mmCIF file of N, CA and C in Angstrom:
data_model
loop_
_atom_site.group_PDB
_atom_site.id
_atom_site.type_symbol
_atom_site.label_atom_id
_atom_site.label_comp_id
_atom_site.label_asym_id
_atom_site.label_seq_id
_atom_site.Cartn_x
_atom_site.Cartn_y
_atom_site.Cartn_z
ATOM 1 N N UNK A 1254 25.084 13.276 36.601
ATOM 2 C CA UNK A 1254 23.981 12.597 37.459
ATOM 3 C C UNK A 1254 23.658 11.493 36.523
ATOM 4 N N UNK A 1255 23.751 10.786 37.940
ATOM 5 C CA UNK A 1255 23.032 9.399 37.229
ATOM 6 C C UNK A 1255 21.704 9.542 37.375
ATOM 7 N N UNK A 1256 20.404 8.132 36.306
ATOM 8 C CA UNK A 1256 18.993 8.009 36.999
ATOM 9 C C UNK A 1256 18.860 6.610 36.332
ATOM 10 N N UNK A 1257 18.718 6.197 37.447
ATOM 11 C CA UNK A 1257 17.943 4.728 37.024
ATOM 12 C C UNK A 1257 16.643 4.592 37.192
ATOM 13 N N UNK A 1258 15.759 3.916 36.499
ATOM 14 C CA UNK A 1258 14.215 3.257 36.750
ATOM 15 C C UNK A 1258 14.122 2.135 36.590
ATOM 16 N N UNK A 1259 13.682 1.289 37.295
ATOM 17 C CA UNK A 1259 13.492 -0.025 36.744
ATOM 18 C C UNK A 1259 12.385 -0.649 37.272
ATOM 19 N N UNK A 1260 12.031 -1.488 36.535
ATOM 20 C CA UNK A 1260 10.089 -2.145 36.620
ATOM 21 C C UNK A 1260 10.919 -4.184 36.706
ATOM 22 N N UNK A 1261 9.357 -4.629 37.625
ATOM 23 C CA UNK A 1261 9.939 -5.881 37.651
ATOM 24 C C UNK A 1261 8.414 -6.140 35.760
ATOM 25 N N UNK A 1262 8.555 -5.855 35.700
ATOM 26 C CA UNK A 1262 7.190 -6.123 34.501
ATOM 27 C C UNK A 1262 8.081 -7.138 33.286
ATOM 28 N N UNK A 1263 7.459 -7.085 31.672
ATOM 29 C CA UNK A 1263 7.599 -8.026 31.010
ATOM 30 C C UNK A 1263 8.616 -7.882 30.627
ATOM 31 N N UNK A 1264 9.386 -6.771 30.459
ATOM 32 C CA UNK A 1264 10.828 -6.301 29.608
ATOM 33 C C UNK A 1264 10.790 -6.357 28.341
ATOM 34 N N UNK A 1265 11.413 -5.749 27.682
ATOM 35 C CA UNK A 1265 11.771 -5.152 26.530
ATOM 36 C C UNK A 1265 12.506 -6.250 25.794
ATOM 37 N N UNK A 1266 12.251 -6.711 24.429
ATOM 38 C CA UNK A 1266 12.470 -7.223 24.023
ATOM 39 C C UNK A 1266 14.037 -6.819 23.234
ATOM 40 N N UNK A 1267 14.865 -7.523 22.594
ATOM 41 C CA UNK A 1267 16.158 -6.919 22.481
ATOM 42 C C UNK A 1267 16.171 -6.372 21.272
ATOM 43 N N UNK A 1268 15.099 -6.803 20.580
ATOM 44 C CA UNK A 1268 14.916 -6.333 18.663
ATOM 45 C C UNK A 1268 14.200 -4.635 19.553
ATOM 46 N N UNK A 1269 13.671 -4.533 20.411
ATOM 47 C CA UNK A 1269 13.294 -3.593 20.438
ATOM 48 C C UNK A 1269 13.865 -2.728 21.055
ATOM 49 N N UNK A 1270 14.637 -2.694 22.055
ATOM 50 C CA UNK A 1270 16.307 -1.777 22.501
ATOM 51 C C UNK A 1270 17.030 -1.500 21.275
ATOM 52 N N UNK A 1271 17.437 -2.824 20.532
ATOM 53 C CA UNK A 1271 18.127 -2.180 19.319
ATOM 54 C C UNK A 1271 17.359 -1.041 18.345
ATOM 55 N N UNK A 1272 16.145 -0.907 18.297
ATOM 56 C CA UNK A 1272 15.698 -0.215 17.162
ATOM 57 C C UNK A 1272 15.573 0.938 17.978
ATOM 58 N N UNK A 1273 15.025 1.103 19.447
ATOM 59 C CA UNK A 1273 14.530 2.460 20.243
ATOM 60 C C UNK A 1273 15.832 3.170 20.625
ATOM 61 N N UNK A 1274 16.637 2.413 21.603
ATOM 62 C CA UNK A 1274 17.541 2.980 22.463
ATOM 63 C C UNK A 1274 19.066 2.849 21.762
ATOM 64 N N UNK A 1275 19.350 2.025 20.411
ATOM 65 C CA UNK A 1275 20.441 1.787 20.251
ATOM 66 C C UNK A 1275 20.907 2.914 19.002
ATOM 67 N N UNK A 1276 19.684 2.583 17.768
ATOM 68 C CA UNK A 1276 20.035 3.065 16.354
ATOM 69 C C UNK A 1276 20.169 4.761 17.120
ATOM 70 N N UNK A 1277 21.247 5.048 16.320
ATOM 71 C CA UNK A 1277 20.932 6.794 16.517
ATOM 72 C C UNK A 1277 20.067 7.846 16.260
ATOM 73 N N UNK A 1278 19.368 8.228 16.973
ATOM 74 C CA UNK A 1278 18.082 9.199 17.032
ATOM 75 C C UNK A 1278 17.952 10.136 15.386
ATOM 76 N N UNK A 1279 18.781 9.868 14.969
ATOM 77 C CA UNK A 1279 18.814 11.089 13.762
ATOM 78 C C UNK A 1279 18.967 10.058 12.656
ATOM 79 N N UNK A 1280 18.982 8.612 12.761
ATOM 80 C CA UNK A 1280 18.959 7.804 11.875
ATOM 81 C C UNK A 1280 17.022 7.067 11.416
ATOM 82 N N UNK A 1281 16.354 7.880 12.810
ATOM 83 C CA UNK A 1281 15.277 6.969 12.794
ATOM 84 C C UNK A 1281 14.186 8.111 12.574
ATOM 85 N N UNK A 1282 13.197 7.345 11.759
ATOM 86 C CA UNK A 1282 12.042 8.107 10.418
ATOM 87 C C UNK A 1282 10.487 8.286 11.695
ATOM 88 N N UNK A 1283 10.483 9.606 12.322
ATOM 89 C CA UNK A 1283 9.575 10.255 13.079
ATOM 90 C C UNK A 1283 8.275 9.853 12.848
ATOM 91 N N UNK A 1284 7.919 9.775 11.613
ATOM 92 C CA UNK A 1284 6.438 9.116 11.260
ATOM 93 C C UNK A 1284 6.457 7.572 11.025
ATOM 94 N N UNK A 1285 7.454 7.046 11.035
ATOM 95 C CA UNK A 1285 7.321 5.416 11.247
ATOM 96 C C UNK A 1285 7.591 4.773 13.178
ATOM 97 N N UNK A 1286 7.833 5.926 14.235
ATOM 98 C CA UNK A 1286 8.166 5.435 15.035
ATOM 99 C C UNK A 1286 6.887 5.268 16.077
ATOM 100 N N UNK A 1287 6.529 3.709 16.648
ATOM 101 C CA UNK A 1287 5.499 3.702 17.284
ATOM 102 C C UNK A 1287 5.773 3.642 19.341
ATOM 103 N N UNK A 1288 7.111 4.224 19.450
ATOM 104 C CA UNK A 1288 7.343 4.437 20.708
ATOM 105 C C UNK A 1288 7.642 5.979 20.721
ATOM 106 N N UNK A 1289 6.789 7.076 20.752
ATOM 107 C CA UNK A 1289 7.183 8.108 20.598
ATOM 108 C C UNK A 1289 7.593 8.739 21.924
ATOM 109 N N UNK A 1290 7.305 8.601 22.867
ATOM 110 C CA UNK A 1290 7.930 9.176 24.104
ATOM 111 C C UNK A 1290 9.199 8.996 24.118
ATOM 112 N N UNK A 1291 9.792 7.500 23.795
ATOM 113 C CA UNK A 1291 11.328 7.220 23.966
ATOM 114 C C UNK A 1291 12.627 8.085 23.137
ATOM 115 N N UNK A 1292 11.079 8.072 21.274
ATOM 116 C CA UNK A 1292 12.109 8.549 20.404
ATOM 117 C C UNK A 1292 12.131 9.953 20.779
ATOM 118 N N UNK A 1293 11.218 11.026 21.632
ATOM 119 C CA UNK A 1293 11.230 11.644 21.827
ATOM 120 C C UNK A 1293 12.545 12.531 23.177
ATOM 121 N N UNK A 1294 12.739 12.003 23.754
ATOM 122 C CA UNK A 1294 13.585 12.220 24.572
ATOM 123 C C UNK A 1294 14.767 11.783 24.444
ATOM 124 N N UNK A 1295 15.025 10.487 23.065
ATOM 125 C CA UNK A 1295 16.495 10.826 22.458
ATOM 126 C C UNK A 1295 16.432 11.669 22.158
ATOM 127 N N UNK A 1296 15.951 12.470 20.815
ATOM 128 C CA UNK A 1296 15.891 13.339 20.476
ATOM 129 C C UNK A 1296 16.385 14.921 21.386
ATOM 130 N N UNK A 1297 15.735 15.309 21.972
ATOM 131 C CA UNK A 1297 15.592 15.713 23.005
ATOM 132 C C UNK A 1297 17.420 15.675 24.035
ATOM 133 N N UNK A 1298 17.325 14.755 24.346
ATOM 134 C CA UNK A 1298 19.057 14.445 25.274
ATOM 135 C C UNK A 1298 20.266 14.820 24.033
ATOM 136 N N UNK A 1299 19.737 14.318 22.557
ATOM 137 C CA UNK A 1299 20.880 14.269 21.825
ATOM 138 C C UNK A 1299 21.124 15.825 21.676
ATOM 139 N N UNK A 1300 19.848 16.472 21.523
ATOM 140 C CA UNK A 1300 19.654 18.178 21.122
ATOM 141 C C UNK A 1300 20.708 18.909 21.638
ATOM 142 N N UNK A 1301 20.210 18.587 23.504
ATOM 143 C CA UNK A 1301 20.674 19.288 24.385
ATOM 144 C C UNK A 1301 22.091 18.895 24.711
ATOM 145 N N UNK A 1302 22.357 17.322 24.650
ATOM 146 C CA UNK A 1302 23.584 17.124 25.586
ATOM 147 C C UNK A 1302 24.705 16.359 24.316
ATOM 148 N N UNK A 1303 24.541 16.381 22.992
ATOM 149 C CA UNK A 1303 25.250 15.696 21.892
ATOM 150 C C UNK A 1303 25.829 14.709 22.425
ATOM 151 N N UNK A 1304 26.286 14.457 22.216
ATOM 152 C CA UNK A 1304 27.578 13.038 23.087
ATOM 153 C C UNK A 1304 27.914 13.047 24.365
ATOM 154 N N UNK A 1305 27.252 13.910 25.368
ATOM 155 C CA UNK A 1305 27.428 14.379 26.406
ATOM 156 C C UNK A 1305 26.517 13.351 27.461
ATOM 157 N N UNK A 1306 26.049 12.710 26.951
ATOM 158 C CA UNK A 1306 24.911 11.346 28.021
ATOM 159 C C UNK A 1306 25.239 10.016 27.447
ATOM 160 N N UNK A 1307 24.608 9.185 27.970
ATOM 161 C CA UNK A 1307 24.674 7.741 27.973
ATOM 162 C C UNK A 1307 23.413 7.640 28.515
ATOM 163 N N UNK A 1308 22.471 6.542 27.573
ATOM 164 C CA UNK A 1308 21.191 5.893 27.701
ATOM 165 C C UNK A 1308 21.565 4.374 28.021
ATOM 166 N N UNK A 1309 21.299 3.332 28.847
ATOM 167 C CA UNK A 1309 21.523 2.041 28.491
ATOM 168 C C UNK A 1309 20.023 1.297 29.030
ATOM 169 N N UNK A 1310 19.717 0.366 28.590
ATOM 170 C CA UNK A 1310 18.564 -0.530 28.775
ATOM 171 C C UNK A 1310 19.176 -1.334 29.167
ATOM 172 N N UNK A 1311 19.055 -2.507 30.181
ATOM 173 C CA UNK A 1311 19.206 -3.778 30.504
ATOM 174 C C UNK A 1311 17.602 -4.520 30.379
ATOM 175 N N UNK A 1312 17.311 -5.984 29.936
ATOM 176 C CA UNK A 1312 16.103 -6.193 30.303
ATOM 177 C C UNK A 1312 16.617 -8.158 30.370
ATOM 178 N N UNK A 1313 15.530 -8.259 31.237
ATOM 179 C CA UNK A 1313 15.329 -9.600 31.168
ATOM 180 C C UNK A 1313 14.041 -10.395 30.994
ATOM 181 N N UNK A 1314 13.884 -10.785 30.169
ATOM 182 C CA UNK A 1314 12.171 -10.583 29.441
ATOM 183 C C UNK A 1314 11.449 -11.830 30.385
ATOM 184 N N UNK A 1315 10.329 -11.160 31.230
ATOM 185 C CA UNK A 1315 9.200 -11.908 32.129
ATOM 186 C C UNK A 1315 9.914 -11.107 33.357
ATOM 187 N N UNK A 1316 10.928 -10.515 33.233
ATOM 188 C CA UNK A 1316 11.760 -10.204 34.644
ATOM 189 C C UNK A 1316 11.779 -8.508 35.340
ATOM 190 N N UNK A 1317 11.567 -8.026 33.828
ATOM 191 C CA UNK A 1317 11.493 -6.730 33.903
ATOM 192 C C UNK A 1317 13.009 -5.943 32.837
ATOM 193 N N UNK A 1318 12.710 -4.434 33.444
ATOM 194 C CA UNK A 1318 14.011 -3.940 32.884
ATOM 195 C C UNK A 1318 14.602 -2.910 33.746
ATOM 196 N N UNK A 1319 15.918 -2.393 33.281
ATOM 197 C CA UNK A 1319 16.355 -1.233 34.301
ATOM 198 C C UNK A 1319 16.523 -0.100 32.825
ATOM 199 N N UNK A 1320 16.527 0.825 33.350
ATOM 200 C CA UNK A 1320 17.145 1.965 32.298
ATOM 201 C C UNK A 1320 18.168 2.991 32.824
ATOM 202 N N UNK A 1321 18.997 3.381 32.175
ATOM 203 C CA UNK A 1321 20.026 4.082 33.232
ATOM 204 C C UNK A 1321 20.350 5.023 32.129
ATOM 205 N N UNK A 1322 20.145 6.387 32.547
ATOM 206 C CA UNK A 1322 20.513 7.703 32.277
ATOM 207 C C UNK A 1322 21.916 8.340 32.461
ATOM 208 N N UNK A 1323 22.624 8.683 31.792
ATOM 209 C CA UNK A 1323 23.936 9.591 32.629
ATOM 210 C C UNK A 1323 24.026 10.832 31.859
ATOM 211 N N UNK A 1324 23.971 11.973 32.835
ATOM 212 C CA UNK A 1324 23.907 13.272 32.184
ATOM 213 C C UNK A 1324 25.515 13.546 32.713
ATOM 214 N N UNK A 1325 25.873 14.772 31.746
ATOM 215 C CA UNK A 1325 27.158 15.404 32.304
ATOM 216 C C UNK A 1325 26.874 16.702 32.774
ATOM 217 N N UNK A 1326 26.975 16.781 33.546
ATOM 218 C CA UNK A 1326 26.203 18.547 34.460
ATOM 219 C C UNK A 1326 27.180 19.713 33.869
ATOM 220 N N UNK A 1327 26.503 20.907 33.580
ATOM 221 C CA UNK A 1327 27.307 21.594 32.753
ATOM 222 C C UNK A 1327 27.867 22.502 34.015
ATOM 223 N N UNK A 1328 29.091 23.106 34.261
ATOM 224 C CA UNK A 1328 29.546 24.108 35.116
ATOM 225 C C UNK A 1328 29.379 25.209 34.902
ATOM 226 N N UNK A 1329 29.704 26.372 34.791
ATOM 227 C CA UNK A 1329 30.096 27.750 34.742
ATOM 228 C C UNK A 1329 30.625 28.586 35.032
#
């Protein structure tokens, strides 16, 4: 399943993308996290899907950003 969210806001800096979207969630210290929503989503995705998900961020400062979430669907 693919979910895409985009906006035309201020965008996200490269440093913020690296810190909150590319650093493995288990390496993040939950006592020092500024963006707790992103942190919680990544921890839950990691717990539920292990390595069977992808979260990508593309941003252009001043023009907005796009976030893509790809989930492996479980079949029984």
